[in-house]
mmCIF file of N, CA and C in Angstrom:
data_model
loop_
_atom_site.group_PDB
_atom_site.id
_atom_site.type_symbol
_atom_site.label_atom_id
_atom_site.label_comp_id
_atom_site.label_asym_id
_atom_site.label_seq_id
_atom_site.Cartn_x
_atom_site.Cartn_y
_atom_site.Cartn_z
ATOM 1 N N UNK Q 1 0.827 -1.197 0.000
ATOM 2 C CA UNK Q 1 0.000 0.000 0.000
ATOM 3 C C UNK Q 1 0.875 1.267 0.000
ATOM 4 N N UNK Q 2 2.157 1.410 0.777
ATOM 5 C CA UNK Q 2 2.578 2.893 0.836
ATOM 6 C C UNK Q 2 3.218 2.743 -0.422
ATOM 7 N N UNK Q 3 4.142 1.284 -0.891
ATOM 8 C CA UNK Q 3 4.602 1.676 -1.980
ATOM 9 C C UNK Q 3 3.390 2.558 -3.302
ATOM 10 N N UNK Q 4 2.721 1.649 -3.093
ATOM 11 C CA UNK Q 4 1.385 2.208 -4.392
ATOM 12 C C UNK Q 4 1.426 4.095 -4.138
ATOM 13 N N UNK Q 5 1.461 4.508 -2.850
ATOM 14 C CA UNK Q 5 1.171 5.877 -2.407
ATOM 15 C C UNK Q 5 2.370 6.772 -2.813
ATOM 16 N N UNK Q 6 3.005 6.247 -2.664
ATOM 17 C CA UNK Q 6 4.668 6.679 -3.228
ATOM 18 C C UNK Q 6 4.679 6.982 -4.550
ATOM 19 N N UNK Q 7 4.545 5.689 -5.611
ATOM 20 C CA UNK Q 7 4.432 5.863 -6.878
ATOM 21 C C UNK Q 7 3.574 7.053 -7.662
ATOM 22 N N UNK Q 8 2.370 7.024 -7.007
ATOM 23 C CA UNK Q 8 1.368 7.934 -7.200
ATOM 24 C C UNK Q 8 2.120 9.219 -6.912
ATOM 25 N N UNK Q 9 2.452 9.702 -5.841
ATOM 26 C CA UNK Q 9 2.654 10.997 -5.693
ATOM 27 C C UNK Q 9 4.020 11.208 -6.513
ATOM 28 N N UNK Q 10 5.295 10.540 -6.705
ATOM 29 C CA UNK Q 10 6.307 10.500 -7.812
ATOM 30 C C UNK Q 10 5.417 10.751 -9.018
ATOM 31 N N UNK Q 11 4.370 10.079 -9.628
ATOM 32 C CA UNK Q 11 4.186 10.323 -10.825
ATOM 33 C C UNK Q 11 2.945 11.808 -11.227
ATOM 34 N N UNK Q 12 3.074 12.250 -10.106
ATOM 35 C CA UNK Q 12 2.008 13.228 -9.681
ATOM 36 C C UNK Q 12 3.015 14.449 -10.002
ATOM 37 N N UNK Q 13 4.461 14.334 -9.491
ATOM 38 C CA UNK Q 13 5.249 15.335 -8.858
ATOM 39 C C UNK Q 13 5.704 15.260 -10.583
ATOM 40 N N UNK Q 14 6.259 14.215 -11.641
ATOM 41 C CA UNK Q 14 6.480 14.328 -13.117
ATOM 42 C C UNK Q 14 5.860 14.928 -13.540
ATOM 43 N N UNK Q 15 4.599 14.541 -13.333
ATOM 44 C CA UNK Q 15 3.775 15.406 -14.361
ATOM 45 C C UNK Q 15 3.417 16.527 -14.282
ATOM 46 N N UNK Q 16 3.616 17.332 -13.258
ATOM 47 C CA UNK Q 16 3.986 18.509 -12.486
ATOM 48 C C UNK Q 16 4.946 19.279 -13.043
ATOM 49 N N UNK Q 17 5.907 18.462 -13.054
ATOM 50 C CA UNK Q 17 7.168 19.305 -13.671
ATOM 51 C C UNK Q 17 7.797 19.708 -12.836
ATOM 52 N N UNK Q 18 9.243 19.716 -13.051
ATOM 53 C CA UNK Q 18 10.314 20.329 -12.062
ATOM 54 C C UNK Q 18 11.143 21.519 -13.030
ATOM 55 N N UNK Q 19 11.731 22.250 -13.027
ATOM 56 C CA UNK Q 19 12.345 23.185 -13.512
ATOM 57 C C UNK Q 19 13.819 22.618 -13.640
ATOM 58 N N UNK Q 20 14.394 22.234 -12.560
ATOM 59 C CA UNK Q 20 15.714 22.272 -11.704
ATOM 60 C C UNK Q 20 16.007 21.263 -11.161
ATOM 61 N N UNK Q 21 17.222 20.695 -11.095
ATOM 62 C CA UNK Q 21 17.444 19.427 -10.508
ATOM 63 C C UNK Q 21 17.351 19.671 -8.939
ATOM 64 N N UNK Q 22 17.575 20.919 -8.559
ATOM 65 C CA UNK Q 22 17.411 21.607 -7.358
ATOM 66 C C UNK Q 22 15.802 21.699 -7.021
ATOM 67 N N UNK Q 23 14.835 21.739 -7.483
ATOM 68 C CA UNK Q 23 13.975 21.359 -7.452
ATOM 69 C C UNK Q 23 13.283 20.154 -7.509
ATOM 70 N N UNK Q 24 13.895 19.259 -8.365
ATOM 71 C CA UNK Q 24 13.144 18.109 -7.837
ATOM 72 C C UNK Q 24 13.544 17.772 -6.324
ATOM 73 N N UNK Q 25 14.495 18.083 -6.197
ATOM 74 C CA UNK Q 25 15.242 17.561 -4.407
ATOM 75 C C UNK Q 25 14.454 17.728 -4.021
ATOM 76 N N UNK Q 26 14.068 19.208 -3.662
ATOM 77 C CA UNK Q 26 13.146 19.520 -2.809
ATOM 78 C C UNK Q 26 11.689 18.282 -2.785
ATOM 79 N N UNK Q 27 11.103 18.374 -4.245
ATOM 80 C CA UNK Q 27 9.661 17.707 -4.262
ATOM 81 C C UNK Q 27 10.118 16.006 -3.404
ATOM 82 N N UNK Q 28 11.053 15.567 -4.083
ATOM 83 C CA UNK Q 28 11.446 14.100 -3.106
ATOM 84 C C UNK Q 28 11.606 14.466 -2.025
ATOM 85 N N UNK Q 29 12.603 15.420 -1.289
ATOM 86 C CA UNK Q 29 11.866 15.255 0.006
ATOM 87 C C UNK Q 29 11.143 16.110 0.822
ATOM 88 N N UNK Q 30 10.031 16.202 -0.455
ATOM 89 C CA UNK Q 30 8.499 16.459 1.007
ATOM 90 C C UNK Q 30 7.819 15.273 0.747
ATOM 91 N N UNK Q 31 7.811 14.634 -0.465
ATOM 92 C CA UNK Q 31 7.577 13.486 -0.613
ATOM 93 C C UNK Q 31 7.411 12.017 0.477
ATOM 94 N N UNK Q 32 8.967 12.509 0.960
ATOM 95 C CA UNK Q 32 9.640 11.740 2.049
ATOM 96 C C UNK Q 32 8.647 11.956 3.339
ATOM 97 N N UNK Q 33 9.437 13.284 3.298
ATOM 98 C CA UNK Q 33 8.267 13.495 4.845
ATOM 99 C C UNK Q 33 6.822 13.794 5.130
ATOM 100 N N UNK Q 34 6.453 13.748 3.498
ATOM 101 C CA UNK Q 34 4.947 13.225 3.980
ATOM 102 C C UNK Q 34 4.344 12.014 4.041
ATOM 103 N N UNK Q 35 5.552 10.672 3.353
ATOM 104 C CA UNK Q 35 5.055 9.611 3.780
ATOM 105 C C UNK Q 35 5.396 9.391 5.458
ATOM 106 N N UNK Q 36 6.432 10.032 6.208
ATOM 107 C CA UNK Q 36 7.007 9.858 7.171
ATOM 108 C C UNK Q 36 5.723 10.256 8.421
ATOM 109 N N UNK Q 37 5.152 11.335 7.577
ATOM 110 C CA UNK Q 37 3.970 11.575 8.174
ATOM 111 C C UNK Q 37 2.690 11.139 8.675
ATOM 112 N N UNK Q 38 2.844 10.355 7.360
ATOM 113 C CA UNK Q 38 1.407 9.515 7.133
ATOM 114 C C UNK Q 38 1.834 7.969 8.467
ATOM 115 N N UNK Q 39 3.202 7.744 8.249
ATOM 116 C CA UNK Q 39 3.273 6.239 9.244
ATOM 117 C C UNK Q 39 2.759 6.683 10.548
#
C-alpha cells in the first residue's frame, strides 16, 4: 500500500514538472516526509 502511495505521488510530482534538478530535491523530500507523516 505505501509503496502504491509513493508511486502515485512520484508520478504526480512528473507530471507537475520540475524546472531544476534543485527542485526536484526539494519535491522528493516532502515526498519523504509526507510519507514519514502519514506512518
Amino acid at each position: 500500500m505505501r509503496k502504491m502511495m509513493i508511486a502515485i505521488v512520484l508520478a504526480g510530482v512528473t507530471l507537475t514538472g520540475c524546472n531544476t534538478v534543485k527542485g526536484l530535491g526539494r519535491d522528493i523530500e516532502s515526498v519523504g516526509e509526507a510519507g514519514d507523516r502519514a506512518m
